Amino acid sequence: MMFALTSGVQAQEVNEQNPYELVKDVATQTFDRIKDNRDAIKADPEMLRTIMEEELVPHIDYQFAAFMVLGKHFKSVPKDKLGDYVSTFRKYLVTTYASAMGYYDNQKVLFEPETEFEDKKSVTVRAVIKDPSRPDIKIAFKVRKDGRTNQWKAYDMVAEGISMLNSKRSEFESILRQDGIDEVIAIMQDKISQPVELKDLGSEEDAA
């Protein structure tokens, strides 16, 4: 449940100069939009893809994440396949997050205090998901600074010690070795083609 947050931050502009504010700003805007469109999403769950596309993707370094997933196989992937792979990976992320948001039911997230980041190229923003009906979940967002623009973008989420990128790298490693990048792209496309399903998204009355 990436960026699941309710907080007092109401800024419309995302601060990409501060990694901690970046995560909070994106979280707030994403989940405020989900809350404001609960009935519409219930009628058409695919709307979650649109929200992820418009609220999350602009602040995710999906190309960096895509290359990290390839790991040691990056150099063996034909250059003419990289563009298709990155493009598909981007859509795969949208689908993954949209599916995760099907569980959203106004949970809260408490972020750890901001620490010094001026001289760093990457930071980890840690938080805890608070849900009255479930145990707390420890999460962390890995954010990196673009050396050209000086803007911060997220590239990985770690939930209960499990990195999304590391798990995908492990999942695709043997496939890359045995079948190549085309099979990985096909697997992601299959996931993308599946409809978004709601798991626990209530109505406005439920949320009141």
GROMACS .gro file of C-alpha atoms in nm:
model
  208
    1MET     CA    1   0.000   0.000   0.000
    2MET     CA    2   0.250   0.251  -0.122
    3PHE     CA    3   0.218   0.603   0.020
    4ALA     CA    4  -0.091   0.519   0.230
    5LEU     CA    5  -0.122   0.834   0.435
    6THR     CA    6  -0.367   1.070   0.595
    7SER     CA    7  -0.202   1.380   0.737
    8GLY     CA    8  -0.234   1.753   0.764
    9VAL     CA    9  -0.026   1.827   0.457
   10GLN     CA   10  -0.253   1.987   0.200
   11ALA     CA   11   0.003   2.126  -0.046
   12GLN     CA   12  -0.092   2.095  -0.410
   13GLU     CA   13   0.268   2.125  -0.527
   14VAL     CA   14   0.504   1.836  -0.458
   15ASN     CA   15   0.837   1.942  -0.309
   16GLU     CA   16   1.095   1.744  -0.508
   17GLN     CA   17   1.381   1.929  -0.339
   18ASN     CA   18   1.316   1.749  -0.008
   19PRO     CA   19   1.283   1.367  -0.014
   20TYR     CA   20   1.080   1.355   0.306
   21GLU     CA   21   0.833   1.618   0.192
   22LEU     CA   22   0.820   1.452  -0.150
   23VAL     CA   23   0.691   1.127  -0.002
   24LYS     CA   24   0.441   1.302   0.226
   25ASP     CA   25   0.313   1.536  -0.045
   26VAL     CA   26   0.262   1.256  -0.297
   27ALA     CA   27   0.101   1.035  -0.033
   28THR     CA   28  -0.143   1.301   0.075
   29GLN     CA   29  -0.251   1.400  -0.275
   30THR     CA   30  -0.285   1.039  -0.389
   31PHE     CA   31  -0.499   0.927  -0.101
   32ASP     CA   32  -0.704   1.243  -0.081
   33ARG     CA   33  -0.793   1.182  -0.445
   34ILE     CA   34  -0.890   0.821  -0.372
   35LYS     CA   35  -1.105   0.931  -0.078
   36ASP     CA   36  -1.275   1.200  -0.288
   37ASN     CA   37  -1.359   0.946  -0.560
   38ARG     CA   38  -1.453   0.640  -0.356
   39ASP     CA   39  -1.791   0.587  -0.521
   40ALA     CA   40  -1.652   0.637  -0.872
   41ILE     CA   41  -1.368   0.393  -0.801
   42LYS     CA   42  -1.613   0.139  -0.662
   43ALA     CA   43  -1.808   0.164  -0.988
   44ASP     CA   44  -1.494   0.151  -1.202
   45PRO     CA   45  -1.181   0.016  -1.024
   46GLU     CA   46  -0.974   0.094  -1.335
   47MET     CA   47  -0.986   0.456  -1.219
   48LEU     CA   48  -0.711   0.359  -0.974
   49ARG     CA   49  -0.473   0.317  -1.268
   50THR     CA   50  -0.544   0.674  -1.375
   51ILE     CA   51  -0.478   0.804  -1.024
   52MET     CA   52  -0.149   0.613  -1.001
   53GLU     CA   53  -0.049   0.737  -1.346
   54GLU     CA   54  -0.118   1.099  -1.262
   55GLU     CA   55  -0.021   1.118  -0.894
   56LEU     CA   56   0.257   0.861  -0.839
   57VAL     CA   57   0.442   0.795  -1.165
   58PRO     CA   58   0.570   1.153  -1.213
   59HIS     CA   59   0.759   1.114  -0.885
   60ILE     CA   60   0.900   0.765  -0.940
   61ASP     CA   61   1.231   0.703  -1.114
   62TYR     CA   62   1.089   0.405  -1.299
   63GLN     CA   63   1.380   0.379  -1.545
   64PHE     CA   64   1.632   0.349  -1.262
   65ALA     CA   65   1.405   0.094  -1.093
   66ALA     CA   66   1.366  -0.102  -1.416
   67PHE     CA   67   1.743  -0.124  -1.464
   68MET     CA   68   1.794  -0.227  -1.101
   69VAL     CA   69   1.553  -0.516  -1.150
   70LEU     CA   70   1.768  -0.639  -1.438
   71GLY     CA   71   2.072  -0.643  -1.212
   72LYS     CA   72   2.368  -0.827  -1.362
   73HIS     CA   73   2.161  -0.911  -1.672
   74PHE     CA   74   2.142  -0.547  -1.778
   75LYS     CA   75   2.446  -0.575  -2.006
   76SER     CA   76   2.312  -0.889  -2.174
   77VAL     CA   77   1.980  -0.733  -2.275
   78PRO     CA   78   1.985  -0.618  -2.640
   79LYS     CA   79   1.981  -0.239  -2.654
   80ASP     CA   80   1.692  -0.242  -2.898
   81LYS     CA   81   1.484  -0.422  -2.633
   82LEU     CA   82   1.553  -0.181  -2.346
   83GLY     CA   83   1.302   0.080  -2.457
   84ASP     CA   84   1.019  -0.174  -2.476
   85TYR     CA   85   1.123  -0.322  -2.141
   86VAL     CA   86   1.129   0.015  -1.960
   87SER     CA   87   0.797   0.120  -2.114
   88THR     CA   88   0.635  -0.207  -2.007
   89PHE     CA   89   0.792  -0.188  -1.661
   90ARG     CA   90   0.638   0.159  -1.617
   91LYS     CA   91   0.291   0.022  -1.693
   92TYR     CA   92   0.365  -0.276  -1.469
   93LEU     CA   93   0.437  -0.041  -1.177
   94VAL     CA   94   0.110   0.145  -1.239
   95THR     CA   95  -0.077  -0.186  -1.234
   96THR     CA   96   0.106  -0.307  -0.923
   97TYR     CA   97   0.028   0.007  -0.726
   98ALA     CA   98  -0.330   0.026  -0.854
   99SER     CA   99  -0.386  -0.333  -0.737
  100ALA     CA  100  -0.234  -0.253  -0.398
  101MET     CA  101  -0.464   0.048  -0.364
  102GLY     CA  102  -0.757  -0.190  -0.386
  103TYR     CA  103  -0.686  -0.258  -0.017
  104TYR     CA  104  -0.693   0.108   0.084
  105ASP     CA  105  -0.944   0.193   0.354
  106ASN     CA  106  -0.824   0.522   0.505
  107GLN     CA  107  -0.524   0.380   0.692
  108LYS     CA  108  -0.279   0.620   0.854
  109VAL     CA  109   0.097   0.631   0.820
  110LEU     CA  110   0.332   0.780   1.075
  111PHE     CA  111   0.665   0.896   0.933
  112GLU     CA  112   0.989   0.902   1.123
  113PRO     CA  113   1.141   1.250   1.173
  114GLU     CA  114   1.336   1.404   0.888
  115THR     CA  115   1.715   1.375   0.907
  116GLU     CA  116   1.994   1.563   0.729
  117PHE     CA  117   2.004   1.486   0.356
  118GLU     CA  118   2.184   1.781   0.191
  119ASP     CA  119   2.504   1.587   0.123
  120LYS     CA  120   2.336   1.259   0.032
  121LYS     CA  121   2.243   1.114  -0.305
  122SER     CA  122   1.986   0.871  -0.166
  123VAL     CA  123   1.783   0.845   0.152
  124THR     CA  124   1.536   0.604   0.310
  125VAL     CA  125   1.210   0.753   0.436
  126ARG     CA  126   1.072   0.518   0.703
  127ALA     CA  127   0.715   0.496   0.821
  128VAL     CA  128   0.461   0.273   0.996
  129ILE     CA  129   0.115   0.193   0.859
  130LYS     CA  130  -0.144   0.214   1.136
  131ASP     CA  131  -0.462   0.011   1.092
  132PRO     CA  132  -0.696  -0.055   1.387
  133SER     CA  133  -0.795  -0.395   1.251
  134ARG     CA  134  -0.447  -0.522   1.162
  135PRO     CA  135  -0.093  -0.528   1.309
  136ASP     CA  136   0.130  -0.231   1.228
  137ILE     CA  137   0.332  -0.262   0.907
  138LYS     CA  138   0.681  -0.114   0.883
  139ILE     CA  139   0.757   0.036   0.544
  140ALA     CA  140   1.036   0.239   0.392
  141PHE     CA  141   1.062   0.439   0.071
  142LYS     CA  142   1.397   0.462  -0.103
  143VAL     CA  143   1.444   0.798  -0.274
  144ARG     CA  144   1.734   0.915  -0.492
  145LYS     CA  145   1.854   1.253  -0.614
  146ASP     CA  146   1.889   1.316  -0.985
  147GLY     CA  147   2.236   1.460  -1.039
  148ARG     CA  148   2.118   1.667  -1.337
  149THR     CA  149   1.797   1.820  -1.200
  150ASN     CA  150   1.865   1.792  -0.824
  151GLN     CA  151   1.512   1.657  -0.790
  152TRP     CA  152   1.433   1.362  -0.566
  153LYS     CA  153   1.232   1.066  -0.691
  154ALA     CA  154   1.128   0.741  -0.526
  155TYR     CA  155   1.253   0.415  -0.676
  156ASP     CA  156   1.177   0.137  -0.428
  157MET     CA  157   0.948   0.044  -0.142
  158VAL     CA  158   1.045  -0.192   0.139
  159ALA     CA  159   0.761  -0.352   0.335
  160GLU     CA  160   0.848  -0.548   0.650
  161GLY     CA  161   1.207  -0.576   0.528
  162ILE     CA  162   1.115  -0.697   0.179
  163SER     CA  163   1.228  -0.475  -0.109
  164MET     CA  164   0.994  -0.465  -0.406
  165LEU     CA  165   1.289  -0.430  -0.646
  166ASN     CA  166   1.486  -0.712  -0.486
  167SER     CA  167   1.185  -0.943  -0.496
  168LYS     CA  168   1.123  -0.864  -0.864
  169ARG     CA  169   1.492  -0.913  -0.941
  170SER     CA  170   1.479  -1.256  -0.776
  171GLU     CA  171   1.155  -1.340  -0.958
  172PHE     CA  172   1.290  -1.245  -1.301
  173GLU     CA  173   1.652  -1.361  -1.259
  174SER     CA  174   1.606  -1.722  -1.370
  175ILE     CA  175   1.366  -1.614  -1.646
  176LEU     CA  176   1.621  -1.369  -1.782
  177ARG     CA  177   1.890  -1.634  -1.768
  178GLN     CA  178   1.687  -1.909  -1.934
  179ASP     CA  179   1.436  -1.731  -2.160
  180GLY     CA  180   1.559  -1.374  -2.200
  181ILE     CA  181   1.402  -1.029  -2.178
  182ASP     CA  182   1.111  -1.110  -2.413
  183GLU     CA  183   0.966  -1.354  -2.161
  184VAL     CA  184   0.998  -1.101  -1.878
  185ILE     CA  185   0.816  -0.843  -2.090
  186ALA     CA  186   0.545  -1.099  -2.168
  187ILE     CA  187   0.496  -1.178  -1.798
  188MET     CA  188   0.461  -0.809  -1.715
  189GLN     CA  189   0.219  -0.755  -2.005
  190ASP     CA  190   0.004  -1.040  -1.876
  191LYS     CA  191  -0.014  -0.873  -1.535
  192ILE     CA  192  -0.096  -0.538  -1.697
  193SER     CA  193  -0.384  -0.694  -1.891
  194GLN     CA  194  -0.557  -0.815  -1.574
  195PRO     CA  195  -0.836  -0.595  -1.433
  196VAL     CA  196  -0.789  -0.400  -1.111
  197GLU     CA  197  -0.989  -0.552  -0.826
  198LEU     CA  198  -1.107  -0.388  -0.505
  199LYS     CA  199  -1.038  -0.579  -0.186
  200ASP     CA  200  -1.151  -0.353   0.096
  201LEU     CA  201  -1.261  -0.023  -0.053
  202GLY     CA  202  -1.583   0.090   0.112
  203SER     CA  203  -1.833   0.359   0.028
  204GLU     CA  204  -1.850   0.710   0.162
  205GLU     CA  205  -2.090   0.588   0.428
  206ASP     CA  206  -1.841   0.322   0.541
  207ALA     CA  207  -1.567   0.581   0.565
  208ALA     CA  208  -1.777   0.828   0.767
   0.00000   0.00000   0.00000
